[in-house]
Coordinates of C-alpha atoms and ligand atoms in Angstrom, one line a residue:
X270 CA 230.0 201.8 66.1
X271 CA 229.3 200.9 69.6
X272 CA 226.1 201.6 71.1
X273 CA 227.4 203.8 74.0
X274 CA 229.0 206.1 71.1
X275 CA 225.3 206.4 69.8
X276 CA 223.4 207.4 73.2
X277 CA 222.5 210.8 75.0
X278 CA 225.3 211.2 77.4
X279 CA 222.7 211.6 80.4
X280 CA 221.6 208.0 79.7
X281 CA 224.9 206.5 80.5
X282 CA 225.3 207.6 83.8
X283 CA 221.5 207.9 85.0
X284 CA 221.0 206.3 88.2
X285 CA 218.0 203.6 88.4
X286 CA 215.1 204.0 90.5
X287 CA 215.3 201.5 93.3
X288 CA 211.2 200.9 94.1
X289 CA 210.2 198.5 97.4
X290 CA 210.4 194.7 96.2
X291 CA 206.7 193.3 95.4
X292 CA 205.6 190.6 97.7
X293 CA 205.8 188.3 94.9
X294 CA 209.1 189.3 94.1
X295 CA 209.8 188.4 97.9
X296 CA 208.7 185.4 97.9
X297 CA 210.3 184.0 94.9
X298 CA 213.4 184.8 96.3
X299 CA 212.9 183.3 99.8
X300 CA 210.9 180.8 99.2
X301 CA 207.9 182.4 101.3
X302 CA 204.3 182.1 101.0
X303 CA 203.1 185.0 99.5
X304 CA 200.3 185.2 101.5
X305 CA 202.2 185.4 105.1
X306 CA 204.3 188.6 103.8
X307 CA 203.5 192.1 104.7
X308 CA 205.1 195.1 102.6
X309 CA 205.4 198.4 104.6
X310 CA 208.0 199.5 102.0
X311 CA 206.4 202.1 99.4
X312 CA 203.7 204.1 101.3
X313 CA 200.5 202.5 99.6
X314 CA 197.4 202.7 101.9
X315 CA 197.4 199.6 104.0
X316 CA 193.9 200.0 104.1
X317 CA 193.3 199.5 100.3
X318 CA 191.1 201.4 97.6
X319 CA 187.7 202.2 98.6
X320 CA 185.1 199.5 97.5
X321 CA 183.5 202.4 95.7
X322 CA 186.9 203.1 93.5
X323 CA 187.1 199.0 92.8
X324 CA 183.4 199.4 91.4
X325 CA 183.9 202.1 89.0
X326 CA 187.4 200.4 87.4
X327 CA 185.3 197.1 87.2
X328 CA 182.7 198.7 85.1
X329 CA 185.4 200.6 83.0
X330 CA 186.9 197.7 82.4
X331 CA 183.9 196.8 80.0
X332 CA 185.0 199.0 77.8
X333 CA 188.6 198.5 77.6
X334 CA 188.2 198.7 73.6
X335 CA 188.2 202.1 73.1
X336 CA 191.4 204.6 73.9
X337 CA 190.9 206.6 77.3
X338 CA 189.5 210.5 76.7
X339 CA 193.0 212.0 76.6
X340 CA 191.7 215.0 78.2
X341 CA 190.2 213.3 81.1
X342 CA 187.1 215.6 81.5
X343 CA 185.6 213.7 84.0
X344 CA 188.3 213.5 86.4
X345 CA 189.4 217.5 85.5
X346 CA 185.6 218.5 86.8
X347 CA 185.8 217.0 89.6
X348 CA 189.2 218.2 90.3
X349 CA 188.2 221.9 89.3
X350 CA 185.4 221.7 91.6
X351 CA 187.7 220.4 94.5
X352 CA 189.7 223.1 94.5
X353 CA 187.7 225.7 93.2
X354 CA 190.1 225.7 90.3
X355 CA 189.3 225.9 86.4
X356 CA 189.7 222.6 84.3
X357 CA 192.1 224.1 82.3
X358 CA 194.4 224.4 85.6
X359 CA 194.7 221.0 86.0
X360 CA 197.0 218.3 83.8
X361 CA 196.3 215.1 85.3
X362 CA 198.9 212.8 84.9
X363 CA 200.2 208.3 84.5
X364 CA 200.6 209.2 88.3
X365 CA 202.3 212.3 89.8
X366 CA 205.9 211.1 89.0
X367 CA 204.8 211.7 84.8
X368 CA 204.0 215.4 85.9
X369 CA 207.5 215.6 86.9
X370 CA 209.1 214.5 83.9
X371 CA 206.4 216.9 82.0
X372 CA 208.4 219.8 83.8
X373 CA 211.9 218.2 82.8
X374 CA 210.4 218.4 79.3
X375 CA 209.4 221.9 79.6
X376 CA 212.0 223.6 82.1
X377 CA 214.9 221.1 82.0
X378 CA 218.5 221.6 79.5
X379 CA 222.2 221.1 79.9
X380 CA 223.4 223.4 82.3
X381 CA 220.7 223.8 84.1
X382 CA 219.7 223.6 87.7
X383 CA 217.0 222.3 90.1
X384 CA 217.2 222.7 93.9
X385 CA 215.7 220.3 96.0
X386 CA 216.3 218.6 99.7
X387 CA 218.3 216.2 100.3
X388 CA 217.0 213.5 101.9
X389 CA 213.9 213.9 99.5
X390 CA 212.0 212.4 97.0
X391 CA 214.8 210.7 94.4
X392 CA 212.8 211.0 91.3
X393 CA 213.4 214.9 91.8
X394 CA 217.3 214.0 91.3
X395 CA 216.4 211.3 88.4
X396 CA 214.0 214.0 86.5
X397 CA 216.9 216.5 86.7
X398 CA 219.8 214.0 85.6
X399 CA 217.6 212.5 82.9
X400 CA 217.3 216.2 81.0
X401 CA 221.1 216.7 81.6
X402 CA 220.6 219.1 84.1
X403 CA 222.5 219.8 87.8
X404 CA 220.9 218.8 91.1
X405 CA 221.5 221.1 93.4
X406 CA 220.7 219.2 96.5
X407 CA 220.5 220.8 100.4
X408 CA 220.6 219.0 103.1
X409 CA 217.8 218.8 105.7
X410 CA 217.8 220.4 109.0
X411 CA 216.4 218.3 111.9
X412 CA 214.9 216.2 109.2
X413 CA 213.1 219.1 108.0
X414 CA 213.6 221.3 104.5
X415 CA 215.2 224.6 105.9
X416 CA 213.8 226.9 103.4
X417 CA 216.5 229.3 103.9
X418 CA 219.1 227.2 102.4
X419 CA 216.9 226.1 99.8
X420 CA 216.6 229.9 98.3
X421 CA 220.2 230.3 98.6
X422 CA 220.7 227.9 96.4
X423 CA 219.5 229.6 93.9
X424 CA 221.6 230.8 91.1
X425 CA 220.8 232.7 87.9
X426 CA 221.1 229.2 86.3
X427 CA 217.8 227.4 88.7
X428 CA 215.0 226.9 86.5
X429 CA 212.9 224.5 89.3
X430 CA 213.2 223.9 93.2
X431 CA 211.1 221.1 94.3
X432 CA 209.6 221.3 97.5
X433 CA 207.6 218.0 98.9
X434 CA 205.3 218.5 102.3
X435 CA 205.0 216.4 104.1
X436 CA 208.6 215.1 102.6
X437 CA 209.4 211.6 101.9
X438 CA 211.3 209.5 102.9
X439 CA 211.2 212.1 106.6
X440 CA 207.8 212.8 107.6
X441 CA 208.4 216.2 108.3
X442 CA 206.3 219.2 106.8
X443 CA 206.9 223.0 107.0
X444 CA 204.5 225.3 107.6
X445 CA 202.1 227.5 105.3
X446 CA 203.5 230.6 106.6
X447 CA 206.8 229.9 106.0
X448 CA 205.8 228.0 102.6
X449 CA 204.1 230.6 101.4
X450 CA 206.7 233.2 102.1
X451 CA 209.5 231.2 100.5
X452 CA 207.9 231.1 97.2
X453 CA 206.6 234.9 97.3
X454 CA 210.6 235.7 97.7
X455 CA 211.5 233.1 94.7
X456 CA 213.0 235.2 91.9
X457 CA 211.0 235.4 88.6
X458 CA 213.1 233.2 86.8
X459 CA 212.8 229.5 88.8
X460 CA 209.5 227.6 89.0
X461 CA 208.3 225.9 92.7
X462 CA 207.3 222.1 92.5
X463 CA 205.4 222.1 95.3
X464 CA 204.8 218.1 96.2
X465 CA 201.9 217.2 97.8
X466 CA 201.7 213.4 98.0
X467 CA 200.9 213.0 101.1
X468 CA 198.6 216.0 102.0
X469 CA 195.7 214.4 102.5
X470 CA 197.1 212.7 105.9
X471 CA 197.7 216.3 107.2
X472 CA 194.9 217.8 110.1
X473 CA 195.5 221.5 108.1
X474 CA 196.7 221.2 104.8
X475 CA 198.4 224.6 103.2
X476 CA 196.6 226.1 100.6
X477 CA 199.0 227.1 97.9
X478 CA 196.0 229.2 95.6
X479 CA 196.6 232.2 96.4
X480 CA 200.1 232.3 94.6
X481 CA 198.4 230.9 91.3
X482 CA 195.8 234.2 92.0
X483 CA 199.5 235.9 92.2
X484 CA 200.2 234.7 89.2
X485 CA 203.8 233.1 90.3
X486 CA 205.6 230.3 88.8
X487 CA 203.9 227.3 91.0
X488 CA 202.7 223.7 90.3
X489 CA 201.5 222.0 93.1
X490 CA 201.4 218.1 92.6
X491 CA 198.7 215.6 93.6
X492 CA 198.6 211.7 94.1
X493 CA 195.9 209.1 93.8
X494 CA 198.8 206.2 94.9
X495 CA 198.6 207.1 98.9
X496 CA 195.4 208.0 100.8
X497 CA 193.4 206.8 97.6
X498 CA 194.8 203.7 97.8
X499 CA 195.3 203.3 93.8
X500 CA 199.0 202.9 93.2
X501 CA 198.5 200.4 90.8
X502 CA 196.1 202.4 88.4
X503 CA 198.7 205.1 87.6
X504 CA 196.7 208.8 88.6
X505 CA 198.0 212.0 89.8
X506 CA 197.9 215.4 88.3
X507 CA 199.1 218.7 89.1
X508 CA 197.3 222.1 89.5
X509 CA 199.3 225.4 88.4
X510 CA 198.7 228.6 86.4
X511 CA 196.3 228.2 82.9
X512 CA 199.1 229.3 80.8
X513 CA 201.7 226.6 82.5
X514 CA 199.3 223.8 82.4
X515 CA 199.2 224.3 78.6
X516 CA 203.1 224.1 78.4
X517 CA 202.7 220.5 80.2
X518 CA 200.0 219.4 78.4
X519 CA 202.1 220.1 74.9
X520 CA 205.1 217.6 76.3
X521 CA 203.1 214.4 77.3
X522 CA 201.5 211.5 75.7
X523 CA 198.0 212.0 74.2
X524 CA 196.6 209.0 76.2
X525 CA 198.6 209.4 79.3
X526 CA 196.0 208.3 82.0
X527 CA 194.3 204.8 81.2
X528 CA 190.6 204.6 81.2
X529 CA 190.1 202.2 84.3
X530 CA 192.3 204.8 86.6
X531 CA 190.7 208.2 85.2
X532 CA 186.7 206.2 86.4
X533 CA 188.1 204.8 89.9
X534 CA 190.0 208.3 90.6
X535 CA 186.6 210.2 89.8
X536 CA 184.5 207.5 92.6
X537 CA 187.7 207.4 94.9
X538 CA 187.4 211.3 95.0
X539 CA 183.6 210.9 95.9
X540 CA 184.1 208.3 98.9
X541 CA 185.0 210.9 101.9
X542 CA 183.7 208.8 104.3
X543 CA 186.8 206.1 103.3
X544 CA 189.5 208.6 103.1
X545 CA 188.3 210.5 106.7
X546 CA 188.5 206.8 107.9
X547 CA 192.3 206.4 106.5
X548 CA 193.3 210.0 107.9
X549 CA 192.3 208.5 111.1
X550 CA 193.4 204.9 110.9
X551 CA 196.6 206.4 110.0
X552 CA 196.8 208.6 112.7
X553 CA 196.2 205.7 114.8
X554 CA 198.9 203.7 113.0
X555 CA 201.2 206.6 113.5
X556 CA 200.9 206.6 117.1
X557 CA 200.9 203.0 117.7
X558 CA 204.4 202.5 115.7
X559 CA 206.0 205.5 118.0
X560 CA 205.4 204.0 121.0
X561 CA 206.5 200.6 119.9
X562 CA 209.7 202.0 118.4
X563 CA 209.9 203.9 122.1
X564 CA 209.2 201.2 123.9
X565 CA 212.1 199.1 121.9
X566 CA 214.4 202.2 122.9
X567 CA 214.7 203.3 119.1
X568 CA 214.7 206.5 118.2
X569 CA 212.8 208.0 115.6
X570 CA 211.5 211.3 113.5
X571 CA 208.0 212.5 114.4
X572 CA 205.6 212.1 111.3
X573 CA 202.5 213.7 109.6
X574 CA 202.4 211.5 106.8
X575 CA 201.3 207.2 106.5
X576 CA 205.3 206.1 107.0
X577 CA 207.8 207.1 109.7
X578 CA 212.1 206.8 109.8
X579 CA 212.9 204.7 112.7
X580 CA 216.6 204.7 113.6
X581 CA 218.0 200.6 113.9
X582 CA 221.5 200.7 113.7
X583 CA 222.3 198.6 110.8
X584 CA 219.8 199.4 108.6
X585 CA 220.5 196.9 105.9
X586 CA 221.1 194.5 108.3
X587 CA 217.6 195.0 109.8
X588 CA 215.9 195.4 106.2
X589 CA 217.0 191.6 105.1
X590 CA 216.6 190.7 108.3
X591 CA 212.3 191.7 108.3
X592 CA 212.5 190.6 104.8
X593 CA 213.3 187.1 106.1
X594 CA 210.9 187.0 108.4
X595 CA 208.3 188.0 105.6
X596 CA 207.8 191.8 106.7
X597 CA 208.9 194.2 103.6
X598 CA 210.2 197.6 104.0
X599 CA 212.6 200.3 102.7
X600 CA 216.3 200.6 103.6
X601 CA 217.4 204.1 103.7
X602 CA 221.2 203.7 102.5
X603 CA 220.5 204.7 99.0
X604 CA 219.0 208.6 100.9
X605 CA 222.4 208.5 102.8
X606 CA 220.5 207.5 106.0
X607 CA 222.3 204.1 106.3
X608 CA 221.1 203.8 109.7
X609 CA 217.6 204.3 109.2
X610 CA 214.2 202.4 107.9
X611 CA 211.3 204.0 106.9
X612 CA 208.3 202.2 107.9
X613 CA 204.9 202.6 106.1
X614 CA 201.4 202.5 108.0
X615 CA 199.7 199.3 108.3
X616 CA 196.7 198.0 109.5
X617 CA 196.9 197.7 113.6
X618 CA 197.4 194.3 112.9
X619 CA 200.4 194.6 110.2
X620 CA 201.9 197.1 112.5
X621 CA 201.8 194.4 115.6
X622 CA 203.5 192.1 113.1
X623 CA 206.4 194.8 112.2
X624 CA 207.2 195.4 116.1
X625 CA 207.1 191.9 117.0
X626 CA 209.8 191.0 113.9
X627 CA 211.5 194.0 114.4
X628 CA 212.2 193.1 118.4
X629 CA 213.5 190.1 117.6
X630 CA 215.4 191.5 115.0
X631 CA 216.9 193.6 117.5
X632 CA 217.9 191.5 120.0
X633 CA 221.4 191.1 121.0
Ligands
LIG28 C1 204.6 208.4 96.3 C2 205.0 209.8 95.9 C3 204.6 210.4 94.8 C4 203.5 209.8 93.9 O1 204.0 209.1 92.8 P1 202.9 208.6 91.8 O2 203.7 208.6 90.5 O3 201.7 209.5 91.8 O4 202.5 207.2 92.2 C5 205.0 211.7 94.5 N1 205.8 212.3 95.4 C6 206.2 211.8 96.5 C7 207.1 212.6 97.4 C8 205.9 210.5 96.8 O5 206.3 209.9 97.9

């Protein structure tokens, strides 16, 4: 019997995640030194983890003997006490992308459907194909999520519509008011995924609570890979109703979130004085990548979060082009934006790097 006979149908025609190269990576294939590239390409903090989050994982590491405390205490106090939240609210999670396959496990079956955007966050689309369900995708509106085409999308057959603000890979975020009245008018039957990854970076964040004080079908998802700076330790989590965090917490892995990354997350979530100084280094960033992207005549989509879409023509042209010159970021052909980079935040000096490649890039 051939193998293909064997499988789960979804399998064979799931689409594979295409993440930002590593510098390594890079370098391999281009024969660069490592230490002369820059990678702009996934949204990671350009500023790092705070010192105090290194500390913490260094002193975990000590103990790398024992299995993790599978139900993350620690790090669910803190996070209870951050958003004046019970523990039993909040599944923490091998970063925020396992919290969405937790609610393909627990919503997700053949025939199925699950609205999002479209350009958005793939792994939305990946969860949904993975579990045999339909995306139902709607495009953008001025590179924003028009929530009035996102509800009428909606069929008797929607089980989740994902909703990221800011979104990624745009920028763009819609307002509380308008958030908040799009999920009071969601019918009983479909559950909001409201993505929060790059909150943090916002001047006035929405506050989704009072629609888990409602009592509607809400999880709101959380990130320790972008402002926190700790991609590489694998922490998000998501806070929802008691009775759906239960649901999640019977679908994942006992151990899910490793020991080093629960003890850095709990001292990262302590260090305000390092993430204040990222909102504003970003903002910074932000501002100092518009105007060079205006003064190279390029157009471009306003942001609120640590990367920005910059319009270059031939976007994969440009991409391999950068990548030459040792400057890494993301293409946007495979979000149907073919002519379009996204750019993440660096340092002032990273982003001086990026607008000098990219005007020579540029030239005719
Ligand atoms: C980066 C990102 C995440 C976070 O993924 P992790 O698994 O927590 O690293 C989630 N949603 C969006 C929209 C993102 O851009």
């Amino acid at each position: 019997m051939k193998l293909e006979d064997l499988v789960n149908p979804a399998i064979l025609t799931q689409p594979v995640y295409e993440p930002g190269k590593p510098i390594e990576t890079v370098a391999r294939e281009l024969g660069l030194d490592p230490a002369t590239i820059i990678k702009l390409a996934s949204n990671e903090n350009a500023f790092g983890p705070s010192p105090k989050a290194v500390a913490a994982a260094r002193a975990a590491l000590g103990e790398a003997q024992l299995y993790p405390d599978g139900g993350c205490f620690a790090l669910r106090q803190k996070l209870s006490a951050r958003h004046a939240l019970a523990p039993e609210q909040i599944v923490p999670g091998n970063g925020s992308n396992e919290i969405l396959e937790l609610l393909g496990h627990v919503f997700l079956r053949p025939g199925d459907e699950a609205v999002m955007g479209v350009p958005a966050f793939v792994v939305y689309k990946l969860v949904t194909l993975l579990f045999g369900a339909k995306p139902v995708e709607v495009p953008l509106v001025n590179h924003r999520h028009d929530l009035g085409a996102l509800a009428a999308a909606i069929t008797p057959r929607t089980k989740l519509v994902f909703l990221p603000s800011p979104n990624n890979p745009t920028g763009t975020a819609n307002s509380e008011t308008e958030i908040l009245a799009f999920a009071r008018a969601l019918p009983a039957h479909v559950v909001l995924v409201f993505d929060e990854a790059y909150v943090e970076f916002l001047e006035n964040p929405p506050d989704l609570r009072p629609l888990l004080r409602e009592g509607r079908h809400v999880v709101c998802l959380r990130t320790f890979s972008k402002i926190f700076g700790l991609a590489a330790l694998r922490v998000g989590y998501g806070y929802m109703g008691a009775a759906m965090a239960a649901l999640l917490n019977r679908s994942r892995q006992p151990f899910n979130v490793n020991a080093i990354g629960q003890a850095a997350a709990c001292a990262a979530l302590d260090d305000h004085p390092f993430t204040t100084r990222c909102r504003s280094d970003n903002h910074a960033g932000l501002a100092q990548l518009e105007a060079g992207f205006r003064a190279l005549g390029l157009e471009l989509v306003p942001s609120v979060a640590n990367f920005l879409l910059v319009r270059v023509g031939d976007g994969a042209r440009a991409f391999a082009e950068l990548q030459k010159r040792g400057v890494i970021v993301r293409p946007l052909q495979p979000y149907g934006m073919a002519e379009w980079l996204r750019v993440t935040v660096g340092t002032t000096v990273q982003n001086e790097r990026l607008l000098r490649e990219l005007a020579a890039v540029m030239k005719p």
